JSON list of C-alpha atoms in Angstrom, two decimals:
[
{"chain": "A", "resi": 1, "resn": "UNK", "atom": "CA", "xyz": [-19.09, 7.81, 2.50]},
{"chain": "A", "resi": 2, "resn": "UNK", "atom": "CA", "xyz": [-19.44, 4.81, 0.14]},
{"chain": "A", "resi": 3, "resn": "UNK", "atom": "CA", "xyz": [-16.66, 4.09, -1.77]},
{"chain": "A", "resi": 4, "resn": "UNK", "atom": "CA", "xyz": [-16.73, 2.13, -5.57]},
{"chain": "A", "resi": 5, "resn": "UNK", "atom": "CA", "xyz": [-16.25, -1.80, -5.49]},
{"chain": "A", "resi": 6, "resn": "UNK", "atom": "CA", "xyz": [-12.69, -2.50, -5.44]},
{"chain": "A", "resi": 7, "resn": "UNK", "atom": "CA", "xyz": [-11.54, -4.16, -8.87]},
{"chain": "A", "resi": 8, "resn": "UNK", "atom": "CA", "xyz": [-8.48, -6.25, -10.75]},
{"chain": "A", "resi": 9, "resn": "UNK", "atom": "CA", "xyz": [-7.69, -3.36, -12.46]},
{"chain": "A", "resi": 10, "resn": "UNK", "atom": "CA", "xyz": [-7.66, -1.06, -9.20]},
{"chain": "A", "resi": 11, "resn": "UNK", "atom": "CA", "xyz": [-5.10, -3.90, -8.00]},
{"chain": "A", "resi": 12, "resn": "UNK", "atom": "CA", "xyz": [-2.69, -3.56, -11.33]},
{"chain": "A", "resi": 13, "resn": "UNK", "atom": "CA", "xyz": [-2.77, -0.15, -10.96]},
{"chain": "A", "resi": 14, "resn": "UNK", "atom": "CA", "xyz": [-1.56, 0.21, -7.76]},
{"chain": "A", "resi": 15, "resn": "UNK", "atom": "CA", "xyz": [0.89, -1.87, -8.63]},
{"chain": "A", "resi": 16, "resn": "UNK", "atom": "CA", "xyz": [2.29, -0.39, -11.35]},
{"chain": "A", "resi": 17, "resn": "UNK", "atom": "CA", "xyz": [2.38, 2.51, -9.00]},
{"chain": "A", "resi": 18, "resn": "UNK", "atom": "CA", "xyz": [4.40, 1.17, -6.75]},
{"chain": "A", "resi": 19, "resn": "UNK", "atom": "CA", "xyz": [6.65, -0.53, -8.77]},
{"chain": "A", "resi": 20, "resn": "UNK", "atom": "CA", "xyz": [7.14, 3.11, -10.86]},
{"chain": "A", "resi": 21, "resn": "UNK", "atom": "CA", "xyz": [7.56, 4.32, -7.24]},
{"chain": "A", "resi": 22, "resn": "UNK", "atom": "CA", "xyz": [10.67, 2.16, -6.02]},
{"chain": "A", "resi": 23, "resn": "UNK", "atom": "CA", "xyz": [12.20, 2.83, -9.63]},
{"chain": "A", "resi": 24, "resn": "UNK", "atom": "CA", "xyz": [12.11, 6.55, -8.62]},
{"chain": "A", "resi": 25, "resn": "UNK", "atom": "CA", "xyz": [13.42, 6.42, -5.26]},
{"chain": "A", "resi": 26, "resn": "UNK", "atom": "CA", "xyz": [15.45, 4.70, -2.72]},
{"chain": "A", "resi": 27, "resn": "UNK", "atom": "CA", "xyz": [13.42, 2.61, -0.46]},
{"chain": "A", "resi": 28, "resn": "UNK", "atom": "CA", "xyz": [16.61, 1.33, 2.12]},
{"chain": "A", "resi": 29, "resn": "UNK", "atom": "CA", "xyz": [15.35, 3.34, 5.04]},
{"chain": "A", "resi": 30, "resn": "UNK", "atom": "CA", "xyz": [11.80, 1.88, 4.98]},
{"chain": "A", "resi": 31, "resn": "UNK", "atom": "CA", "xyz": [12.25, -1.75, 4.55]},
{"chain": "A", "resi": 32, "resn": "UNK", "atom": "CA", "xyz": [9.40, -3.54, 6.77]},
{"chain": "A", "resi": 33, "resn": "UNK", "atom": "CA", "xyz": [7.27, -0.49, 6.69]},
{"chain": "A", "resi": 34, "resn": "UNK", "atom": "CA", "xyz": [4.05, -0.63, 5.06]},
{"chain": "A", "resi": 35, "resn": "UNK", "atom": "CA", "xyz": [3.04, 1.09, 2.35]},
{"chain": "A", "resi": 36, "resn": "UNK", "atom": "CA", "xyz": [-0.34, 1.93, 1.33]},
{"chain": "A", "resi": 37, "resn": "UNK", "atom": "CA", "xyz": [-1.06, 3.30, -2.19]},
{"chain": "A", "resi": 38, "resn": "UNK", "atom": "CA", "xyz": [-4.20, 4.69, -3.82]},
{"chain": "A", "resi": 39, "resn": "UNK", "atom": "CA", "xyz": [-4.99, 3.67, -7.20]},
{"chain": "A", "resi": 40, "resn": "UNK", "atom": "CA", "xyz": [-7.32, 6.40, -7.90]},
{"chain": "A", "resi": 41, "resn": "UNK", "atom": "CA", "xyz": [-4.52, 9.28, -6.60]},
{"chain": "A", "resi": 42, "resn": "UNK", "atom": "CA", "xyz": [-1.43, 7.78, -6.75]},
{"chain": "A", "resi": 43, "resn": "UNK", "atom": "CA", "xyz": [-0.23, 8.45, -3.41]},
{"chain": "A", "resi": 44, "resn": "UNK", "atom": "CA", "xyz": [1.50, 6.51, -1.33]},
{"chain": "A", "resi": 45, "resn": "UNK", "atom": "CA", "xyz": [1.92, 6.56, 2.13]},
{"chain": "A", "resi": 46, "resn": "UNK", "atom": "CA", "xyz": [4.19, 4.67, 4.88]},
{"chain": "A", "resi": 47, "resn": "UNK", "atom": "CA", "xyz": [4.03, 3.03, 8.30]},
{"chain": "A", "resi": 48, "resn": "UNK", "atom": "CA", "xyz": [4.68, 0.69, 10.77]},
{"chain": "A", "resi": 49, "resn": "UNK", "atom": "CA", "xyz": [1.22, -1.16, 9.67]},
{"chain": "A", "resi": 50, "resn": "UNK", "atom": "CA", "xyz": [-1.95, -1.24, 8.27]},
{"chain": "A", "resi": 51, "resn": "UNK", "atom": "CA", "xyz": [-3.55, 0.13, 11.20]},
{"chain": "A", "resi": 52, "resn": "UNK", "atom": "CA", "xyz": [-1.49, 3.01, 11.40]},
{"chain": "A", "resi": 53, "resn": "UNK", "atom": "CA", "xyz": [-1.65, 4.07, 7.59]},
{"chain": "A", "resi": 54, "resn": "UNK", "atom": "CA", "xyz": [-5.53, 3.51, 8.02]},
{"chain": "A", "resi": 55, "resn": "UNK", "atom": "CA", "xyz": [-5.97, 6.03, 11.02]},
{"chain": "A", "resi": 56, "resn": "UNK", "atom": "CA", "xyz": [-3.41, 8.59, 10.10]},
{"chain": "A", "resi": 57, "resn": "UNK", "atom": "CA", "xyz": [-5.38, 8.73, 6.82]},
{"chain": "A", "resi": 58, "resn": "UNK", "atom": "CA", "xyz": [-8.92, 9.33, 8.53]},
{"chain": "A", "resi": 59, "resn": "UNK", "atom": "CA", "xyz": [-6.98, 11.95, 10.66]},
{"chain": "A", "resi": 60, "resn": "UNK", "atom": "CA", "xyz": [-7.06, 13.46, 6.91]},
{"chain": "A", "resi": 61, "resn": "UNK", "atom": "CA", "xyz": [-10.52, 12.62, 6.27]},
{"chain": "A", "resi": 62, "resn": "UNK", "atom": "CA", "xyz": [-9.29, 9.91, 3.58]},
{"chain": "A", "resi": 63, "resn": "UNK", "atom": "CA", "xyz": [-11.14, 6.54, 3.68]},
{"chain": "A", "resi": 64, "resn": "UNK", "atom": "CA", "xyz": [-10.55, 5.17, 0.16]},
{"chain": "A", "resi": 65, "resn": "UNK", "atom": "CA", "xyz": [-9.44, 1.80, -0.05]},
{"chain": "A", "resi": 66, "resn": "UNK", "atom": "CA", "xyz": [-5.74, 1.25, -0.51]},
{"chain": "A", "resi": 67, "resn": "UNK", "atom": "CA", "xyz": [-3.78, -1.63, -1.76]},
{"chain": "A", "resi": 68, "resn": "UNK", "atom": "CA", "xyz": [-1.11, -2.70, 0.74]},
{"chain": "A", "resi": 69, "resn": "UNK", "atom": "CA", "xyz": [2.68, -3.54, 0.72]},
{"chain": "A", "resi": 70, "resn": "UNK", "atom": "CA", "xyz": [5.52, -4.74, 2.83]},
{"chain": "A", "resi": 71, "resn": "UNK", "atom": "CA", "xyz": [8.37, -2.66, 1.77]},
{"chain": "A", "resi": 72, "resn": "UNK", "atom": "CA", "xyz": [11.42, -4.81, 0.54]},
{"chain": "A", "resi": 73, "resn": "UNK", "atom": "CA", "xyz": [9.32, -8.57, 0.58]},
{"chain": "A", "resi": 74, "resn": "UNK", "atom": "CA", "xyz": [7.14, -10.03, -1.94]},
{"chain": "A", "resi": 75, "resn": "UNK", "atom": "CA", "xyz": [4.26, -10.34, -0.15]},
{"chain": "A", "resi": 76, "resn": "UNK", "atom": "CA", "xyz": [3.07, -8.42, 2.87]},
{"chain": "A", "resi": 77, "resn": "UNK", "atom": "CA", "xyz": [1.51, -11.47, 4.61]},
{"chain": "A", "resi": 78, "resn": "UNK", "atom": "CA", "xyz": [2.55, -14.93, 4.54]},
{"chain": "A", "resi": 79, "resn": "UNK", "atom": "CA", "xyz": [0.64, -17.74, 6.58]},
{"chain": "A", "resi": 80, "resn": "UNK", "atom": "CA", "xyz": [1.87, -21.00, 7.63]},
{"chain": "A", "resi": 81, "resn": "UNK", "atom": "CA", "xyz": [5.22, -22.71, 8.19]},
{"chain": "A", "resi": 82, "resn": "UNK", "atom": "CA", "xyz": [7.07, -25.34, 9.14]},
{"chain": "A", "resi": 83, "resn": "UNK", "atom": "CA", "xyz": [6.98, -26.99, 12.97]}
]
């Protein structure tokens, strides 16, 4: 199944969705989970990654594209550092 071209606004909305979310309830007990949410349905699901959210969804028969958080940081992947 082919899914539509992922867009900015596809990106906004999921995060307005999320933010909306963590207004609505407490987050505590999932801080450095992942969450995955679904612009088109608003759903949101957690887990310990990517990975997992991705196959416990096609254990559902979902496979549209989600926009990806790490619960309680600003962004979910940060590379470099100092040596």
């Amino acid at each position: 199944m082919e899914h539509p071209k992922w867009t900015d606004a596809d990106s906004r909305r999921a995060k307005h969705i999320w933010a909306e979310y963590q207004k609505q309830h407490d987050i505590t007990d999932q801080i450095g989970q992942t969450a995955g949410i679904d612009p088109k349905s608003g759903r949101i699901w957690f887990g310990a990654s990517i990975i997992e959210i991705v196959e416990h969804r096609r254990a559902e028969g979902l496979t549209s594209p989600l926009f990806f958080e790490r619960v309680g940081f600003k962004t979910y992947f940060q590379k470099g550092g100092h040596q």
